[in-house]
mmCIF file of N, CA and C in Angstrom:
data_model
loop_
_atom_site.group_PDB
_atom_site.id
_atom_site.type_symbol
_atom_site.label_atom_id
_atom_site.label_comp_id
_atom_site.label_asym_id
_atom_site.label_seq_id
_atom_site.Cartn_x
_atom_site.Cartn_y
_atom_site.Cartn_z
ATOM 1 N N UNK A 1 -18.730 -105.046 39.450
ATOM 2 C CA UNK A 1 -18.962 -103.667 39.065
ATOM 3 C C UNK A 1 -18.943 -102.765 40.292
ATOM 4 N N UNK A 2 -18.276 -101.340 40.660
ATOM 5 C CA UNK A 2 -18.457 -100.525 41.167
ATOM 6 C C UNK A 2 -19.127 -99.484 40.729
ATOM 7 N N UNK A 3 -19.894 -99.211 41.855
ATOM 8 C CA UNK A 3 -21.339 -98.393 41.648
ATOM 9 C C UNK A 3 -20.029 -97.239 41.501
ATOM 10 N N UNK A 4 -21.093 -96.200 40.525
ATOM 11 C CA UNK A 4 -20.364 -94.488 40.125
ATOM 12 C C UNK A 4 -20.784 -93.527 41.358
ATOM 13 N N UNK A 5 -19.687 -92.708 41.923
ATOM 14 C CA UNK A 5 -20.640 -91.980 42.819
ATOM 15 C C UNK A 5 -21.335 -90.921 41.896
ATOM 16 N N UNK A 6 -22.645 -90.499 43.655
ATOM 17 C CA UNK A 6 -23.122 -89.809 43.002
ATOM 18 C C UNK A 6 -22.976 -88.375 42.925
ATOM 19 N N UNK A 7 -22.880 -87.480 41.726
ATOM 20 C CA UNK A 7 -22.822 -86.728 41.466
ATOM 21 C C UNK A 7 -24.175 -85.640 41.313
ATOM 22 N N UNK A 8 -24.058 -83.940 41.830
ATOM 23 C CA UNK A 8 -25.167 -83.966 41.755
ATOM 24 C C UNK A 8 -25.638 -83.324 40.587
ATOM 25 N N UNK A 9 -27.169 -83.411 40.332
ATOM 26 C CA UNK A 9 -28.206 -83.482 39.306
ATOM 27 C C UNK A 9 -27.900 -82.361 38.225
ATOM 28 N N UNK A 10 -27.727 -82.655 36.694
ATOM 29 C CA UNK A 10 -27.514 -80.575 36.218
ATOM 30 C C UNK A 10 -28.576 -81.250 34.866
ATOM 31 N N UNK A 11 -29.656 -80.674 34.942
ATOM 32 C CA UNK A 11 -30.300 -80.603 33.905
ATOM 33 C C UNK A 11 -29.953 -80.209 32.336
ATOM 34 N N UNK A 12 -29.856 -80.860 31.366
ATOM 35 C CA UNK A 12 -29.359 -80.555 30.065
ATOM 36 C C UNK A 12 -30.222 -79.354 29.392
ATOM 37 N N UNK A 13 -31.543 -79.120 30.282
ATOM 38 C CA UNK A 13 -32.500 -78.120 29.743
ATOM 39 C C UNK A 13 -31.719 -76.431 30.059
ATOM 40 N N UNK A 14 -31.157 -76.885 30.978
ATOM 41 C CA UNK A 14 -30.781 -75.338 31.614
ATOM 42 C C UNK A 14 -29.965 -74.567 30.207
ATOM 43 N N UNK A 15 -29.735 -75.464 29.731
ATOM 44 C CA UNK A 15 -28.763 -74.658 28.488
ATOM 45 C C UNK A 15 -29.345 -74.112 27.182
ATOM 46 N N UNK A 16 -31.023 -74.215 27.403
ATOM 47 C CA UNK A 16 -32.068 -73.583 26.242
ATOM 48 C C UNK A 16 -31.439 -72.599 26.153
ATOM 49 N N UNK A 17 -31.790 -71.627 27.515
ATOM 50 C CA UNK A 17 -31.561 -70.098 27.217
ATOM 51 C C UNK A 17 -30.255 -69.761 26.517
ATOM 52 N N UNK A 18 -29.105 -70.440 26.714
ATOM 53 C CA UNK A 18 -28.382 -69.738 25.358
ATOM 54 C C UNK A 18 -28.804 -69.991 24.145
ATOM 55 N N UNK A 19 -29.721 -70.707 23.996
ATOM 56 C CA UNK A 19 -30.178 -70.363 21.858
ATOM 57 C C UNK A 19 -30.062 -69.193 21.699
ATOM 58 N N UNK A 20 -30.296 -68.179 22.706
ATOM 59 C CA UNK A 20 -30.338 -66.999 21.802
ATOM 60 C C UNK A 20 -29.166 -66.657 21.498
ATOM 61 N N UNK A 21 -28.063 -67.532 21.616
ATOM 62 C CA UNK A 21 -26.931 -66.765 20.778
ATOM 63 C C UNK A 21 -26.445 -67.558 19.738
ATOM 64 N N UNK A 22 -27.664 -68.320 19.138
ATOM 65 C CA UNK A 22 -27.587 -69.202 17.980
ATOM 66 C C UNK A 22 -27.761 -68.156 16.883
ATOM 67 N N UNK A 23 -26.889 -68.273 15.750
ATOM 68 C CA UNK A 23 -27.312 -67.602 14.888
ATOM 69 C C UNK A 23 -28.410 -67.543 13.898
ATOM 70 N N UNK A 24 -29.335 -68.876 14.361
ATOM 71 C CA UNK A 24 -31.143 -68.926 13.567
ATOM 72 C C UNK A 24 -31.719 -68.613 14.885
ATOM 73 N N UNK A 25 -31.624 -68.127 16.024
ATOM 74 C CA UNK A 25 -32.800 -67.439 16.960
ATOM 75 C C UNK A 25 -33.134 -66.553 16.266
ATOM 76 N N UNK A 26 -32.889 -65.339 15.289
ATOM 77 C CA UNK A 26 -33.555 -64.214 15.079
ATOM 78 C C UNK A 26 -33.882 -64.327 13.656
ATOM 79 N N UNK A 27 -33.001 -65.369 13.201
ATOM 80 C CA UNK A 27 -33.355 -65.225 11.668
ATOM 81 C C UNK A 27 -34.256 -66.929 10.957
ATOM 82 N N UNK A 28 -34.071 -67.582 11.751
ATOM 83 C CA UNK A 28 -35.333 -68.684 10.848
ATOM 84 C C UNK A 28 -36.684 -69.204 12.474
ATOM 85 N N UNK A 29 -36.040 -68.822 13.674
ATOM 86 C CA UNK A 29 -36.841 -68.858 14.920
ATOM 87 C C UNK A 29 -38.116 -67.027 14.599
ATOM 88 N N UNK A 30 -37.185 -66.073 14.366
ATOM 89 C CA UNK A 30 -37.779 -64.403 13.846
ATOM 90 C C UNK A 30 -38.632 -64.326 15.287
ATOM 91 N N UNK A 31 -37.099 -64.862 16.609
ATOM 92 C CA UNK A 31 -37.802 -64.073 17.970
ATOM 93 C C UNK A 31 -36.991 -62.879 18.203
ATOM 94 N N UNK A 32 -37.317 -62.136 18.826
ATOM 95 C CA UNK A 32 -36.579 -60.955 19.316
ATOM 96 C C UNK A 32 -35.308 -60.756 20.237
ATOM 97 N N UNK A 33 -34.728 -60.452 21.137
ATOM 98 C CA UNK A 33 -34.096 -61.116 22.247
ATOM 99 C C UNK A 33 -34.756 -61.230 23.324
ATOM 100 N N UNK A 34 -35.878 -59.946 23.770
ATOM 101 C CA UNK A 34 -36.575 -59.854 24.864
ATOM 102 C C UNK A 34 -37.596 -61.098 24.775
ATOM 103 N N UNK A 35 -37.924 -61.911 23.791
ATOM 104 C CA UNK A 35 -38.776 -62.649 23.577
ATOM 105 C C UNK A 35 -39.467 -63.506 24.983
ATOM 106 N N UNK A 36 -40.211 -63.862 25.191
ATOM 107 C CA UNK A 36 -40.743 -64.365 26.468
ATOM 108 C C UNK A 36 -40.220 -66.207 26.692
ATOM 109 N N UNK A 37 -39.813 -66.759 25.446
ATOM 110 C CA UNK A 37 -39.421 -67.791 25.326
ATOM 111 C C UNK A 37 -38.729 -68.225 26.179
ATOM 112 N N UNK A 38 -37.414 -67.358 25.959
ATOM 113 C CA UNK A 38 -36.283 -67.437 26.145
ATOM 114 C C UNK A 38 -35.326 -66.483 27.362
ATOM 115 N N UNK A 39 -36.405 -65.447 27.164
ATOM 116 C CA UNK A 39 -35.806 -64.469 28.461
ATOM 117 C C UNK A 39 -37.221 -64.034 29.710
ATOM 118 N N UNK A 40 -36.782 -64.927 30.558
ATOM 119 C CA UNK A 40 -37.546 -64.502 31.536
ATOM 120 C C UNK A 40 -36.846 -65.102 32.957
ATOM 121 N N UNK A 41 -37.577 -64.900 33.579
ATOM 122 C CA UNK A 41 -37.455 -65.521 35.617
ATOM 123 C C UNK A 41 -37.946 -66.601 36.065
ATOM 124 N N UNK A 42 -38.693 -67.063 35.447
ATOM 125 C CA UNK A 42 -38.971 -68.412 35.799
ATOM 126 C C UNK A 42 -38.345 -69.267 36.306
ATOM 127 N N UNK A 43 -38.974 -69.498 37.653
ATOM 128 C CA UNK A 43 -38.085 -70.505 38.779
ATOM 129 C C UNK A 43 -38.408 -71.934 38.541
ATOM 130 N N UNK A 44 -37.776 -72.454 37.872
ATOM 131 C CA UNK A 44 -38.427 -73.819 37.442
ATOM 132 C C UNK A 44 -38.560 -74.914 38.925
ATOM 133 N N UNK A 45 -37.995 -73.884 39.893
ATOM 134 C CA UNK A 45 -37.981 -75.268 40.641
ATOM 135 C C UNK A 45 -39.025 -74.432 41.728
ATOM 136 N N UNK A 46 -40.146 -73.325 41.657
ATOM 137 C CA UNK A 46 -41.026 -72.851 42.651
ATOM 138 C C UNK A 46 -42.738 -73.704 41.347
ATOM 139 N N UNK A 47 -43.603 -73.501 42.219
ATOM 140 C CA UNK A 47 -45.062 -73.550 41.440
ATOM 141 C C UNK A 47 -45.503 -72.770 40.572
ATOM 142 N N UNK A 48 -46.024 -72.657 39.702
ATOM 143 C CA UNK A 48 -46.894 -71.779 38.883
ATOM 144 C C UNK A 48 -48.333 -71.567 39.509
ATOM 145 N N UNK A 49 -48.423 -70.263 39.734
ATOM 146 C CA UNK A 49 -50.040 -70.465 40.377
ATOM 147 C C UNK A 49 -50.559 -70.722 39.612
ATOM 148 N N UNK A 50 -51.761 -72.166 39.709
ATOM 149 C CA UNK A 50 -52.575 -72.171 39.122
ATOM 150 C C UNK A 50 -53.937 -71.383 38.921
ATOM 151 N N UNK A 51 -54.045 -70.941 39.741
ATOM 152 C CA UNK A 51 -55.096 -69.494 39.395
ATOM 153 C C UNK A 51 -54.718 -68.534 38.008
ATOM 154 N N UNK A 52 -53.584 -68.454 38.339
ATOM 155 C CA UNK A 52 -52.963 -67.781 37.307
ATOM 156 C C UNK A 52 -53.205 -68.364 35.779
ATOM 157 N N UNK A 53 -53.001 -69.339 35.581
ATOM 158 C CA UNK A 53 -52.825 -70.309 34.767
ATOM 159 C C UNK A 53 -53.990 -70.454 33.892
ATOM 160 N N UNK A 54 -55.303 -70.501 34.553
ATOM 161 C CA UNK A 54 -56.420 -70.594 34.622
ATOM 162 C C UNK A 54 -57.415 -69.111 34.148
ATOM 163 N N UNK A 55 -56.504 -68.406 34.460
ATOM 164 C CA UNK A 55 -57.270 -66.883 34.846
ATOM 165 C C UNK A 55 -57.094 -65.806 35.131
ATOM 166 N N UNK A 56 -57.242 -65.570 36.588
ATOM 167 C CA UNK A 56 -56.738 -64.300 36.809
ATOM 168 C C UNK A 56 -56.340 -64.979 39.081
ATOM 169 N N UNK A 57 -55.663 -64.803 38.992
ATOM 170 C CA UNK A 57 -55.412 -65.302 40.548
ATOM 171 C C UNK A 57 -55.641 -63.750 41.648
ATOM 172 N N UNK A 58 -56.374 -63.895 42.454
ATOM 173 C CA UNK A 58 -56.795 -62.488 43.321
ATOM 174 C C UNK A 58 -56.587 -62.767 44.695
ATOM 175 N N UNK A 59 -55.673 -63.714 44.808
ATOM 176 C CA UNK A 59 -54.855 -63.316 46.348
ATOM 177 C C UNK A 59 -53.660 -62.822 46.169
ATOM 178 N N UNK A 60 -53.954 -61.616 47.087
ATOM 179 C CA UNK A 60 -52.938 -60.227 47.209
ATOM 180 C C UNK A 60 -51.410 -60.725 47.690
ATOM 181 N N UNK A 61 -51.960 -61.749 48.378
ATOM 182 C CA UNK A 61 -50.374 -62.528 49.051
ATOM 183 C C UNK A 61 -50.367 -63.910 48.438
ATOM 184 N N UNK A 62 -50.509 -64.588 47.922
ATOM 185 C CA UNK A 62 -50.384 -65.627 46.978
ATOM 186 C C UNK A 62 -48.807 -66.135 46.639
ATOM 187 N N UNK A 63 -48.103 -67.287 47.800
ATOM 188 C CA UNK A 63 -46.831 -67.293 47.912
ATOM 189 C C UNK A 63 -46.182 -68.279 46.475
ATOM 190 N N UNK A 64 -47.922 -68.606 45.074
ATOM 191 C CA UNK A 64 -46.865 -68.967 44.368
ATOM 192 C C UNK A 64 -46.268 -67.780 43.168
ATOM 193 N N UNK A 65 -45.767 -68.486 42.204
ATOM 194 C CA UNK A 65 -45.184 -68.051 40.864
ATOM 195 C C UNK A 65 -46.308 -67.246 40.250
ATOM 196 N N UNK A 66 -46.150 -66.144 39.643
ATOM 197 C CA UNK A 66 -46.783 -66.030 38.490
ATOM 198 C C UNK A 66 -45.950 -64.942 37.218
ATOM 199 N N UNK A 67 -46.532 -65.547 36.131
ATOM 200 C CA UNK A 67 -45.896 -65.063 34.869
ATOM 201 C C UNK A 67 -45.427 -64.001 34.889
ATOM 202 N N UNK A 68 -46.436 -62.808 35.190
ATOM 203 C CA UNK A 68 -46.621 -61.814 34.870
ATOM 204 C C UNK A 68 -45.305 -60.850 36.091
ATOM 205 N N UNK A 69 -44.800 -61.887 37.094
ATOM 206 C CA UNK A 69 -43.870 -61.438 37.936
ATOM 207 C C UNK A 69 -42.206 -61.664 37.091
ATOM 208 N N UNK A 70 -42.402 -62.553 36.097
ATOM 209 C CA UNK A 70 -41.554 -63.334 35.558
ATOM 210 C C UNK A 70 -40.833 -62.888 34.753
ATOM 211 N N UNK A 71 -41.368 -62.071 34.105
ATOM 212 C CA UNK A 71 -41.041 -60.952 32.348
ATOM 213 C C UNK A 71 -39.811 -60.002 32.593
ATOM 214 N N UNK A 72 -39.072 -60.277 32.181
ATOM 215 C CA UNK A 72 -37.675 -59.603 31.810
ATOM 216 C C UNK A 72 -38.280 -57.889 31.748
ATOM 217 N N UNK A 73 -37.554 -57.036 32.198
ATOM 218 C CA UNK A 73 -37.470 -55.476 31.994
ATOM 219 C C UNK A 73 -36.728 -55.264 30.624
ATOM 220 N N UNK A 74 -36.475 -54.048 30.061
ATOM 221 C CA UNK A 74 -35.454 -54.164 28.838
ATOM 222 C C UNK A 74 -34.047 -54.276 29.626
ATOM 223 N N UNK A 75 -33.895 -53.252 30.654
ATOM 224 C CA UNK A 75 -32.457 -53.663 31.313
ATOM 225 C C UNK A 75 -32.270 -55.257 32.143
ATOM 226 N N UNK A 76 -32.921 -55.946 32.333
ATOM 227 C CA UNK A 76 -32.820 -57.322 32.875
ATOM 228 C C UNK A 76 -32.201 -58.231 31.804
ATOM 229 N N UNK A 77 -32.201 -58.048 30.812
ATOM 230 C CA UNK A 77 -32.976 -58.477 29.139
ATOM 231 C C UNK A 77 -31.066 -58.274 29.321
ATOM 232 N N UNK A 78 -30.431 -57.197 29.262
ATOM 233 C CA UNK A 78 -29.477 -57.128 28.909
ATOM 234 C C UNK A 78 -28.212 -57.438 29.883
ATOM 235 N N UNK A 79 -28.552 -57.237 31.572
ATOM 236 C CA UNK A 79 -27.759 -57.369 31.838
ATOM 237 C C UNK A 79 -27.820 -59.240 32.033
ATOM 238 N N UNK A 80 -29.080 -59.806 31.864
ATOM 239 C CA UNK A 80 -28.907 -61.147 31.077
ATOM 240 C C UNK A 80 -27.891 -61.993 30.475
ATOM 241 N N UNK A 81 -27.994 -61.383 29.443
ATOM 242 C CA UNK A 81 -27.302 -61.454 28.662
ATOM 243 C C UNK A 81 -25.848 -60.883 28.731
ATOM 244 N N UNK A 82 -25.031 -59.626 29.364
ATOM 245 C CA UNK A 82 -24.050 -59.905 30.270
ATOM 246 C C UNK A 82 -23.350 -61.282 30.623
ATOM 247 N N UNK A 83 -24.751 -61.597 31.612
ATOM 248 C CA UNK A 83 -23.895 -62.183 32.421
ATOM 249 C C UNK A 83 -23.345 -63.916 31.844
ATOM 250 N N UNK A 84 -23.271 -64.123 30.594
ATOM 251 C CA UNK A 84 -22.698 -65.067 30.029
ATOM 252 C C UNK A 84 -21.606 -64.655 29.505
ATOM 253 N N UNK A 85 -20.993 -63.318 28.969
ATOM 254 C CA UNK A 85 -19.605 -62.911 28.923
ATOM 255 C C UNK A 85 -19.524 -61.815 29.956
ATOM 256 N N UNK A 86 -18.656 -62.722 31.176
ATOM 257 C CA UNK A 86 -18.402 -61.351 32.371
ATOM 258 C C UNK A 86 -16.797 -60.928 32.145
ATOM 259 N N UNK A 87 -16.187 -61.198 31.509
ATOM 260 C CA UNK A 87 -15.003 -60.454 31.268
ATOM 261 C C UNK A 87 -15.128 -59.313 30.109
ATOM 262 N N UNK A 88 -16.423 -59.091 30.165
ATOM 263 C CA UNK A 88 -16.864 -57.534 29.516
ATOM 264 C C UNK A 88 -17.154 -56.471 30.240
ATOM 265 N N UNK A 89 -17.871 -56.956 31.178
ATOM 266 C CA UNK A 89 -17.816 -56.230 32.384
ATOM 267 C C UNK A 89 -16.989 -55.926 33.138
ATOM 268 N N UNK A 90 -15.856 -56.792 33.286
ATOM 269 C CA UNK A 90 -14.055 -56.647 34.064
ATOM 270 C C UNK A 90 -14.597 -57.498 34.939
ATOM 271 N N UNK A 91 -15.111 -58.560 35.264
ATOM 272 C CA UNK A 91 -15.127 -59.601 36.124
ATOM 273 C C UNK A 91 -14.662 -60.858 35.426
ATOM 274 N N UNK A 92 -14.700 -61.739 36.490
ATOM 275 C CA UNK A 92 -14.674 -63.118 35.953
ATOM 276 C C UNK A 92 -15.104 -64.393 36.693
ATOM 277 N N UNK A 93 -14.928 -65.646 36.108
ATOM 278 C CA UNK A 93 -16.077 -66.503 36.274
ATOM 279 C C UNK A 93 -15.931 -67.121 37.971
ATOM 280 N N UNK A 94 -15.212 -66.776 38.795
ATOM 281 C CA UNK A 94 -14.659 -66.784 39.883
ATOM 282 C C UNK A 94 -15.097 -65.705 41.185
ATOM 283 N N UNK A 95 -15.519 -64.406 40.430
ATOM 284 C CA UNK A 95 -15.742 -63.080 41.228
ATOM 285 C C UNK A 95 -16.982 -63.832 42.022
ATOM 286 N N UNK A 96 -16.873 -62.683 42.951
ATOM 287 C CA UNK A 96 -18.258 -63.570 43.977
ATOM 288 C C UNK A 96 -19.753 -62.526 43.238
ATOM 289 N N UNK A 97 -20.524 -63.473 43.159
ATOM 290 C CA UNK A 97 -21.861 -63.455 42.568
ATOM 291 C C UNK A 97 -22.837 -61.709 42.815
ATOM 292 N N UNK A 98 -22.275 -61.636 43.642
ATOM 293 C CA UNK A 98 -22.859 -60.305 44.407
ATOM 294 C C UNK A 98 -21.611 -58.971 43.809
ATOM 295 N N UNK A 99 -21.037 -59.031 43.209
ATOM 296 C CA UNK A 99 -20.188 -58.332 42.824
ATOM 297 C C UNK A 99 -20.042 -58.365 40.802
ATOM 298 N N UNK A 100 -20.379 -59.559 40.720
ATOM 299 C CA UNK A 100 -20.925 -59.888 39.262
ATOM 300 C C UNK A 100 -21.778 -58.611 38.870
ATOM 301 N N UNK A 101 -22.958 -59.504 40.131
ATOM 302 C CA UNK A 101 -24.134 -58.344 39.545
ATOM 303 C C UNK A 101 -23.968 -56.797 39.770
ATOM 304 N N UNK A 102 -22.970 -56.444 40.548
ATOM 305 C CA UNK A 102 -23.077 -54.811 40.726
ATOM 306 C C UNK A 102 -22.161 -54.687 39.550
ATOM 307 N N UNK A 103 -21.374 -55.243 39.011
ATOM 308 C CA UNK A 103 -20.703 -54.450 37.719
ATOM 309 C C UNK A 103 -21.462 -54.702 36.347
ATOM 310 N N UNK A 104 -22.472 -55.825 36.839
ATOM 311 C CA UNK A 104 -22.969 -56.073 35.452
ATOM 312 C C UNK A 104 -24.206 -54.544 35.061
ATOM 313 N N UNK A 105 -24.714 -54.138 36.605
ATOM 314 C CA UNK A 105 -25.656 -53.502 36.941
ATOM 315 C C UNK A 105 -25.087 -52.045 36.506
ATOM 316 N N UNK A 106 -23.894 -51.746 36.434
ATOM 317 C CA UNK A 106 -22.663 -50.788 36.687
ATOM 318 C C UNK A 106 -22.644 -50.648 34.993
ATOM 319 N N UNK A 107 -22.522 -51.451 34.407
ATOM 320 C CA UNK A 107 -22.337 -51.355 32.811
ATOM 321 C C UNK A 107 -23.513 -51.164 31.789
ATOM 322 N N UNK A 108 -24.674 -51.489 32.254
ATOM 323 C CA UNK A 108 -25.822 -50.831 32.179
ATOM 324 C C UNK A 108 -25.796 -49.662 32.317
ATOM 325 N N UNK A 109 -25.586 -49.312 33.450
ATOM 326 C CA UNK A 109 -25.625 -47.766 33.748
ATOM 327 C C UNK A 109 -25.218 -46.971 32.798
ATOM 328 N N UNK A 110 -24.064 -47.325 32.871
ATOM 329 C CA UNK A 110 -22.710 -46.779 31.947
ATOM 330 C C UNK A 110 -23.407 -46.386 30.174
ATOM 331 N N UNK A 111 -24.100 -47.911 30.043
ATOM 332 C CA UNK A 111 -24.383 -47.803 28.579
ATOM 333 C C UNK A 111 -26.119 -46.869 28.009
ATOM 334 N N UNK A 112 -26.579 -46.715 29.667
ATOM 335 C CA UNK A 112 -28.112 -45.584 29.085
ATOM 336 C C UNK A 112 -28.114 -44.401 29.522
ATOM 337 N N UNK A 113 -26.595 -44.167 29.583
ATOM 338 C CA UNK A 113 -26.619 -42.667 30.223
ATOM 339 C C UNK A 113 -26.656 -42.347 28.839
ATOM 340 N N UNK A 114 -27.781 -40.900 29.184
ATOM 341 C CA UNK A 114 -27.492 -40.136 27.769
ATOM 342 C C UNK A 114 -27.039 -38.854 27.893
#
């Protein structure tokens, strides 16, 4: 037998967050899109303060995670969600990452001007 190389690690979890473009997220799940479930910042790979967790955490500089840093804005929420179809924006899956986000950021704009 030859050993497989190794390849590196991709978690099968990472692909929750698209449920929300299941068509029972809103109608037998009855979450929202902004829902906290599903749309947030959570660095799965930093700590959760446990103070936080627990309570209320009261160091002003406190280098871990907490929730309440975590929560989607309504425009985060959308350009989110963007950024899984970027050839709406006129990019594509190739553009460099920093240019993603200024057109994704760019089409936002575009869409709350009133």
């Amino acid at each position: 037998l030859l050993p497989l190389p190794l390849r590196p690690y991709s978690s099968h979890l990472l692909n929750f967050r698209s449920y929300r473009f299941n068509p029972y997220y809103r109608t037998k799940s009855k979450l929202p899109l902004t829902s906290a479930t599903f749309s947030h910042k959570v660095n799965p790979q930093q700590v959760i303060c446990r103070f936080h967790l627990t309570g209320t955490c009261n160091d002003g500089d406190c280098r871990w995670q907490h929730l309440a840093d975590a929560m989607f804005t309504g425009e985060e929420v959308y350009q989110d969600l963007l950024s899984y179809h970027l050839p709406l924006v006129g990019v594509t899956d190739t553009t460099d990452p920093a240019k993603c986000q200024q057109a994704i950021g760019m089409f936002c704009t575009s869409l709350f001007v009133l």
